[in-house]
PDB file of C-alpha atoms in Angstrom:
ATOM      1  CA  MET A  18       7.493 -52.677  22.878  1.00 48.00           C
ATOM      2  CA  ASN A  19       5.678 -49.880  21.043  1.00 65.00           C
ATOM      3  CA  THR A  20       5.734 -46.726  23.150  1.00 78.00           C
ATOM      4  CA  THR A  21       2.861 -44.292  22.555  1.00 85.00           C
ATOM      5  CA  ARG A  22       2.886 -40.515  22.794  1.00 92.00           C
ATOM      6  CA  ILE A  23      -0.896 -40.186  23.068  1.00 94.00           C
ATOM      7  CA  THR A  24      -0.805 -38.777  26.606  1.00 94.00           C
ATOM      8  CA  GLU A  25       1.802 -36.206  25.593  1.00 94.00           C
ATOM      9  CA  LEU A  26      -0.107 -35.187  22.449  1.00 95.00           C
ATOM     10  CA  ARG A  27      -3.411 -34.993  24.337  1.00 95.00           C
ATOM     11  CA  GLN A  28      -1.910 -32.823  27.064  1.00 95.00           C
ATOM     12  CA  ALA A  29      -0.282 -30.559  24.462  1.00 94.00           C
ATOM     13  CA  GLN A  30      -3.810 -29.882  23.184  1.00 93.00           C
ATOM     14  CA  GLY A  31      -4.909 -29.173  26.751  1.00 94.00           C
ATOM     15  CA  TRP A  32      -7.458 -31.993  26.554  1.00 96.00           C
ATOM     16  CA  THR A  33      -8.675 -34.426  29.148  1.00 95.00           C
ATOM     17  CA  GLN A  34      -9.072 -38.094  28.310  1.00 95.00           C
ATOM     18  CA  GLU A  35     -12.815 -37.491  28.069  1.00 96.00           C
ATOM     19  CA  ARG A  36     -12.311 -34.720  25.509  1.00 95.00           C
ATOM     20  CA  LEU A  37     -10.044 -36.910  23.386  1.00 96.00           C
ATOM     21  CA  ALA A  38     -12.625 -39.694  23.542  1.00 95.00           C
ATOM     22  CA  ASN A  39     -15.358 -37.283  22.388  1.00 95.00           C
ATOM     23  CA  GLU A  40     -13.245 -35.680  19.655  1.00 93.00           C
ATOM     24  CA  SER A  41     -12.097 -39.015  18.263  1.00 92.00           C
ATOM     25  CA  GLY A  42     -15.371 -40.908  18.621  1.00 93.00           C
ATOM     26  CA  VAL A  43     -13.897 -43.721  20.710  1.00 94.00           C
ATOM     27  CA  GLY A  44     -14.763 -44.681  24.263  1.00 95.00           C
ATOM     28  CA  LEU A  45     -13.081 -43.229  27.321  1.00 95.00           C
ATOM     29  CA  ARG A  46     -11.916 -46.693  28.341  1.00 96.00           C
ATOM     30  CA  THR A  47     -10.307 -47.092  24.900  1.00 95.00           C
ATOM     31  CA  VAL A  48      -8.344 -43.855  25.387  1.00 95.00           C
ATOM     32  CA  GLN A  49      -7.249 -45.058  28.811  1.00 94.00           C
ATOM     33  CA  ARG A  50      -6.098 -48.399  27.369  1.00 93.00           C
ATOM     34  CA  LEU A  51      -4.220 -46.662  24.554  1.00 92.00           C
ATOM     35  CA  GLU A  52      -2.441 -44.366  26.979  1.00 91.00           C
ATOM     36  CA  ALA A  53      -1.528 -47.409  29.078  1.00 88.00           C
ATOM     37  CA  GLY A  54       0.187 -48.893  26.018  1.00 83.00           C
ATOM     38  CA  GLN A  55      -2.320 -51.602  25.158  1.00 87.00           C
ATOM     39  CA  ASP A  56      -2.933 -52.646  21.562  1.00 84.00           C
ATOM     40  CA  ALA A  57      -5.659 -51.145  19.400  1.00 87.00           C
ATOM     41  CA  SER A  58      -6.889 -51.524  15.855  1.00 88.00           C
ATOM     42  CA  LEU A  59      -5.520 -49.294  13.109  1.00 88.00           C
ATOM     43  CA  GLU A  60      -9.025 -47.851  12.742  1.00 88.00           C
ATOM     44  CA  THR A  61      -9.039 -46.762  16.390  1.00 92.00           C
ATOM     45  CA  LEU A  62      -5.522 -45.359  16.102  1.00 91.00           C
ATOM     46  CA  SER A  63      -6.581 -43.503  12.947  1.00 89.00           C
ATOM     47  CA  LEU A  64      -9.542 -41.913  14.750  1.00 90.00           C
ATOM     48  CA  VAL A  65      -7.344 -40.785  17.635  1.00 94.00           C
ATOM     49  CA  ALA A  66      -4.639 -39.483  15.301  1.00 92.00           C
ATOM     50  CA  ASP A  67      -7.241 -37.572  13.291  1.00 89.00           C
ATOM     51  CA  ALA A  68      -8.631 -35.957  16.443  1.00 92.00           C
ATOM     52  CA  LEU A  69      -5.118 -34.965  17.515  1.00 94.00           C
ATOM     53  CA  GLN A  70      -4.336 -33.826  13.946  1.00 91.00           C
ATOM     54  CA  VAL A  71      -1.224 -35.960  13.586  1.00 92.00           C
ATOM     55  CA  PRO A  72      -0.310 -38.914  11.368  1.00 91.00           C
ATOM     56  CA  VAL A  73      -0.835 -42.324  13.007  1.00 90.00           C
ATOM     57  CA  ARG A  74       2.942 -42.855  13.132  1.00 90.00           C
ATOM     58  CA  ASP A  75       3.270 -39.747  15.365  1.00 92.00           C
ATOM     59  CA  LEU A  76       1.167 -41.474  18.029  1.00 92.00           C
ATOM     60  CA  PHE A  77       4.214 -43.614  18.765  1.00 88.00           C
ATOM     61  CA  ALA A  78       7.578 -42.624  20.205  1.00 83.00           C
ATOM     62  CA  SER A  79       8.898 -45.788  18.598  1.00 79.00           C
ATOM     63  CA  ILE A  80       7.425 -48.729  16.728  1.00 80.00           C
ATOM     64  CA  GLU A  81       9.555 -51.801  17.268  1.00 80.00           C
ATOM     65  CA  ASP A  82       7.125 -54.281  15.725  1.00 80.00           C
ATOM     66  CA  ASP A  83       7.933 -54.480  11.992  1.00 87.00           C
ATOM     67  CA  ALA A  84       4.462 -55.771  11.134  1.00 86.00           C
ATOM     68  CA  LEU A  85       2.807 -52.825  12.905  1.00 83.00           C
ATOM     69  CA  SER A  86       5.242 -50.404  11.317  1.00 86.00           C
ATOM     70  CA  SER A  87       4.414 -51.609   7.804  1.00 91.00           C
ATOM     71  CA  ARG A  88       0.664 -51.549   8.551  1.00 89.00           C
ATOM     72  CA  VAL A  89       0.932 -47.958   9.859  1.00 88.00           C
ATOM     73  CA  ASP A  90       2.892 -46.921   6.763  1.00 89.00           C
ATOM     74  CA  SER A  91       0.356 -48.637   4.520  1.00 92.00           C
ATOM     75  CA  LEU A  92      -2.525 -46.896   6.298  1.00 89.00           C
ATOM     76  CA  GLN A  93      -0.840 -43.512   5.923  1.00 88.00           C
ATOM     77  CA  GLN A  94      -0.178 -44.145   2.232  1.00 92.00           C
ATOM     78  CA  ARG A  95      -3.813 -45.190   1.626  1.00 92.00           C
ATOM     79  CA  THR A  96      -5.041 -42.137   3.558  1.00 89.00           C
ATOM     80  CA  ASP A  97      -2.852 -39.799   1.510  1.00 90.00           C
ATOM     81  CA  GLU A  98      -3.943 -41.399  -1.776  1.00 95.00           C
ATOM     82  CA  GLN A  99      -7.632 -41.236  -0.860  1.00 94.00           C
ATOM     83  CA  GLN A 100      -7.334 -37.624   0.261  1.00 93.00           C
ATOM     84  CA  ALA A 101      -5.592 -36.660  -2.989  1.00 95.00           C
ATOM     85  CA  SER A 102      -8.292 -38.403  -5.053  1.00 96.00           C
ATOM     86  CA  ARG A 103     -11.075 -36.744  -3.083  1.00 96.00           C
ATOM     87  CA  ASP A 104      -9.452 -33.326  -3.437  1.00 95.00           C
ATOM     88  CA  ARG A 105      -9.060 -33.814  -7.215  1.00 96.00           C
ATOM     89  CA  ILE A 106     -12.760 -34.621  -7.613  1.00 96.00           C
ATOM     90  CA  THR A 107     -13.852 -31.715  -5.406  1.00 94.00           C
ATOM     91  CA  ASN A 108     -11.579 -29.298  -7.269  1.00 95.00           C
ATOM     92  CA  ALA A 109     -12.873 -30.558 -10.623  1.00 96.00           C
ATOM     93  CA  TRP A 110     -16.424 -29.642  -9.566  1.00 94.00           C
ATOM     94  CA  LYS A 111     -15.280 -26.187  -8.446  1.00 94.00           C
ATOM     95  CA  TRP A 112     -13.481 -25.545 -11.749  1.00 96.00           C
ATOM     96  CA  LEU A 113     -16.530 -26.763 -13.671  1.00 95.00           C
ATOM     97  CA  TYR A 114     -18.641 -24.199 -11.805  1.00 95.00           C
ATOM     98  CA  VAL A 115     -16.113 -21.428 -12.533  1.00 96.00           C
ATOM     99  CA  GLY A 116     -15.815 -22.427 -16.196  1.00 96.00           C
ATOM    100  CA  ILE A 117     -19.561 -22.394 -16.749  1.00 95.00           C
ATOM    101  CA  GLY A 118     -19.698 -19.113 -14.835  1.00 95.00           C
ATOM    102  CA  ILE A 119     -17.193 -17.518 -17.179  1.00 95.00           C
ATOM    103  CA  VAL A 120     -19.251 -18.610 -20.192  1.00 94.00           C
ATOM    104  CA  CYS A 121     -22.448 -17.261 -18.573  1.00 91.00           C
ATOM    105  CA  THR A 122     -20.692 -13.992 -17.750  1.00 93.00           C
ATOM    106  CA  LEU A 123     -19.537 -13.564 -21.349  1.00 93.00           C
ATOM    107  CA  LEU A 124     -23.013 -14.439 -22.643  1.00 91.00           C
ATOM    108  CA  SER A 125     -24.607 -11.976 -20.225  1.00 91.00           C
ATOM    109  CA  PHE A 126     -22.972  -9.130 -22.182  1.00 90.00           C
ATOM    110  CA  THR A 127     -24.875 -10.164 -25.318  1.00 92.00           C
ATOM    111  CA  PHE A 128     -28.379 -10.018 -23.787  1.00 88.00           C
ATOM    112  CA  PRO A 129     -30.345  -6.852 -23.036  1.00 89.00           C
ATOM    113  CA  HIS A 130     -30.975  -8.041 -19.466  1.00 88.00           C
ATOM    114  CA  GLY A 131     -27.724  -9.936 -19.098  1.00 89.00           C
ATOM    115  CA  LEU A 132     -27.276  -8.780 -15.511  1.00 91.00           C
ATOM    116  CA  VAL A 133     -30.114 -11.144 -14.544  1.00 91.00           C
ATOM    117  CA  LEU A 134     -28.297 -14.107 -16.126  1.00 90.00           C
ATOM    118  CA  PHE A 135     -25.034 -13.028 -14.493  1.00 93.00           C
ATOM    119  CA  LEU A 136     -26.509 -12.721 -10.987  1.00 92.00           C
ATOM    120  CA  SER A 137     -28.684 -15.805 -11.377  1.00 92.00           C
ATOM    121  CA  TYR A 138     -25.751 -17.986 -12.199  1.00 94.00           C
ATOM    122  CA  TRP A 139     -23.221 -16.696  -9.683  1.00 95.00           C
ATOM    123  CA  VAL A 140     -25.625 -16.451  -6.734  1.00 95.00           C
ATOM    124  CA  GLY A 141     -28.193 -19.137  -7.511  1.00 94.00           C
ATOM    125  CA  GLY A 142     -25.624 -21.481  -9.000  1.00 93.00           C
ATOM    126  CA  TYR A 143     -23.465 -21.219  -5.906  1.00 94.00           C
ATOM    127  CA  VAL A 144     -26.392 -22.051  -3.620  1.00 96.00           C
ATOM    128  CA  ILE A 145     -27.396 -25.009  -5.799  1.00 95.00           C
ATOM    129  CA  LEU A 146     -23.819 -26.252  -6.121  1.00 93.00           C
ATOM    130  CA  THR A 147     -23.284 -26.037  -2.360  1.00 93.00           C
ATOM    131  CA  ALA A 148     -26.491 -27.973  -1.702  1.00 95.00           C
ATOM    132  CA  LEU A 149     -25.600 -30.645  -4.262  1.00 94.00           C
ATOM    133  CA  ARG A 150     -22.118 -30.944  -2.833  1.00 93.00           C
ATOM    134  CA  ARG A 151     -23.378 -31.469   0.708  1.00 94.00           C
ATOM    135  CA  ILE A 152     -26.362 -33.680  -0.158  1.00 96.00           C
ATOM    136  CA  VAL A 153     -25.006 -35.756  -3.060  1.00 95.00           C
ATOM    137  CA  LEU A 154     -21.263 -35.400  -3.657  1.00 95.00           C
ATOM    138  CA  GLU A 155     -19.834 -35.491  -0.115  1.00 94.00           C
ATOM    139  CA  PRO A 156     -21.742 -38.648   0.965  1.00 95.00           C
ATOM    140  CA  GLN A 157     -20.566 -40.422  -2.196  1.00 95.00           C
ATOM    141  CA  LEU A 158     -16.990 -39.297  -1.587  1.00 95.00           C
ATOM    142  CA  ASP A 159     -17.238 -40.414   2.055  1.00 92.00           C
ATOM    143  CA  ALA A 160     -18.313 -43.875   0.893  1.00 93.00           C
ATOM    144  CA  ARG A 161     -15.705 -44.099  -1.869  1.00 95.00           C
ATOM    145  CA  PHE A 162     -12.803 -42.640   0.153  1.00 93.00           C
ATOM    146  CA  PRO A 163     -13.482 -43.546   3.821  1.00 88.00           C
ATOM    147  CA  LEU A 164     -10.007 -42.505   5.008  1.00 86.00           C
ATOM    148  CA  SER A 165     -10.368 -38.983   3.585  1.00 88.00           C
ATOM    149  CA  LYS A 166     -12.022 -35.895   5.002  1.00 86.00           C
ATOM    150  CA  GLU A 167     -13.961 -33.158   3.283  1.00 85.00           C
ATOM    151  CA  THR A 168     -12.253 -29.775   3.080  1.00 71.00           C
ATOM    152  CA  ARG A 169     -14.874 -28.125   5.291  1.00 64.00           C
ATOM    153  CA  SER A 170     -14.275 -30.542   8.180  1.00 65.00           C
ATOM    154  CA  ARG A 171     -10.483 -30.217   7.828  1.00 61.00           C
ATOM    155  CA  ARG A 172     -10.783 -26.416   7.972  1.00 60.00           C
ATOM    156  CA  ALA A 173     -13.114 -26.602  10.988  1.00 65.00           C
ATOM    157  CA  LYS A 174     -10.632 -28.820  12.843  1.00 62.00           C
ATOM    158  CA  ARG A 175      -7.754 -26.444  12.058  1.00 61.00           C
ATOM    159  CA  ARG A 176      -9.821 -23.452  13.247  1.00 65.00           C
ATOM    160  CA  ALA A 177     -10.806 -25.277  16.431  1.00 65.00           C
ATOM    161  CA  ALA A 178      -7.177 -26.183  17.110  1.00 60.00           C
ATOM    162  CA  ALA A 179      -6.060 -22.599  16.497  1.00 64.00           C
ATOM    163  CA  SER A 180      -8.840 -21.305  18.733  1.00 66.00           C
ATOM    164  CA  ALA A 181      -7.903 -23.746  21.502  1.00 61.00           C
ATOM    165  CA  ALA A 182      -4.248 -22.749  21.196  1.00 60.00           C
ATOM    166  CA  SER A 183      -5.074 -19.058  21.427  1.00 63.00           C
ATOM    167  CA  GLN A 184      -7.389 -19.648  24.396  1.00 62.00           C
ATOM    168  CA  SER A 185      -4.759 -21.638  26.242  1.00 56.00           C
ATOM    169  CA  GLY A 186      -2.369 -18.744  25.623  1.00 54.00           C
ATOM    170  CA  ASN A 187      -4.953 -16.338  27.030  1.00 50.00           C
ATOM    171  CA  ASP A 188      -5.385 -18.459  30.166  1.00 47.00           C
ATOM    172  CA  HIS A 189      -2.085 -17.116  31.450  1.00 44.00           C
ATOM    173  CA  VAL A 190      -3.019 -13.437  31.339  1.00 41.00           C
ATOM    174  CA  PRO A 191      -2.198 -11.739  34.642  1.00 43.00           C
ATOM    175  CA  ALA A 192      -5.088 -10.611  36.825  1.00 41.00           C
ATOM    176  CA  GLY A 193      -6.239  -7.121  36.018  1.00 41.00           C
ATOM    177  CA  SER A 194      -5.187  -7.437  32.367  1.00 39.00           C
ATOM    178  CA  SER A 195      -7.738  -7.435  29.635  1.00 39.00           C
ATOM    179  CA  VAL A 196      -7.770  -9.646  26.572  1.00 40.00           C
ATOM    180  CA  GLN A 197      -8.963  -7.967  23.415  1.00 38.00           C
TER     181      GLN A 197
END
């Protein structure tokens, strides 16, 4: 029998079943079934693991079914490969922006009003690049690499987890104490 750790991981986050359902995008009844040890699809397990910020394998105390174990390993490998590919493409766009910026900066020294070119590129270019990334690039990357996450959403999840951890630490402040 495959023993799950979902209850333990959820409680370590200080979450209710409802919160885990909301964070993962699955139904409350699904969370209840998972915690009761019932089977679920790898997609559902992936959503729950992503919400809890752990690999799918960490949702289990033990996986005794060899078929499930190999499917979980395969899912993790595909997720890692897709994330690496997505990160390479995103970083290539960032380095392209920086490279063009360096050329524009060097050219700005040759023009009488080069400061305008310099500021136009670094400020305007950043705004345009950010808009293009969010409107064009990220949706294409989402479609091409469905198991990956954009950097912004990964950072937001890490910040939310850190914030929740610090708040749960502040919940135990003695009465009369102030939290700064």
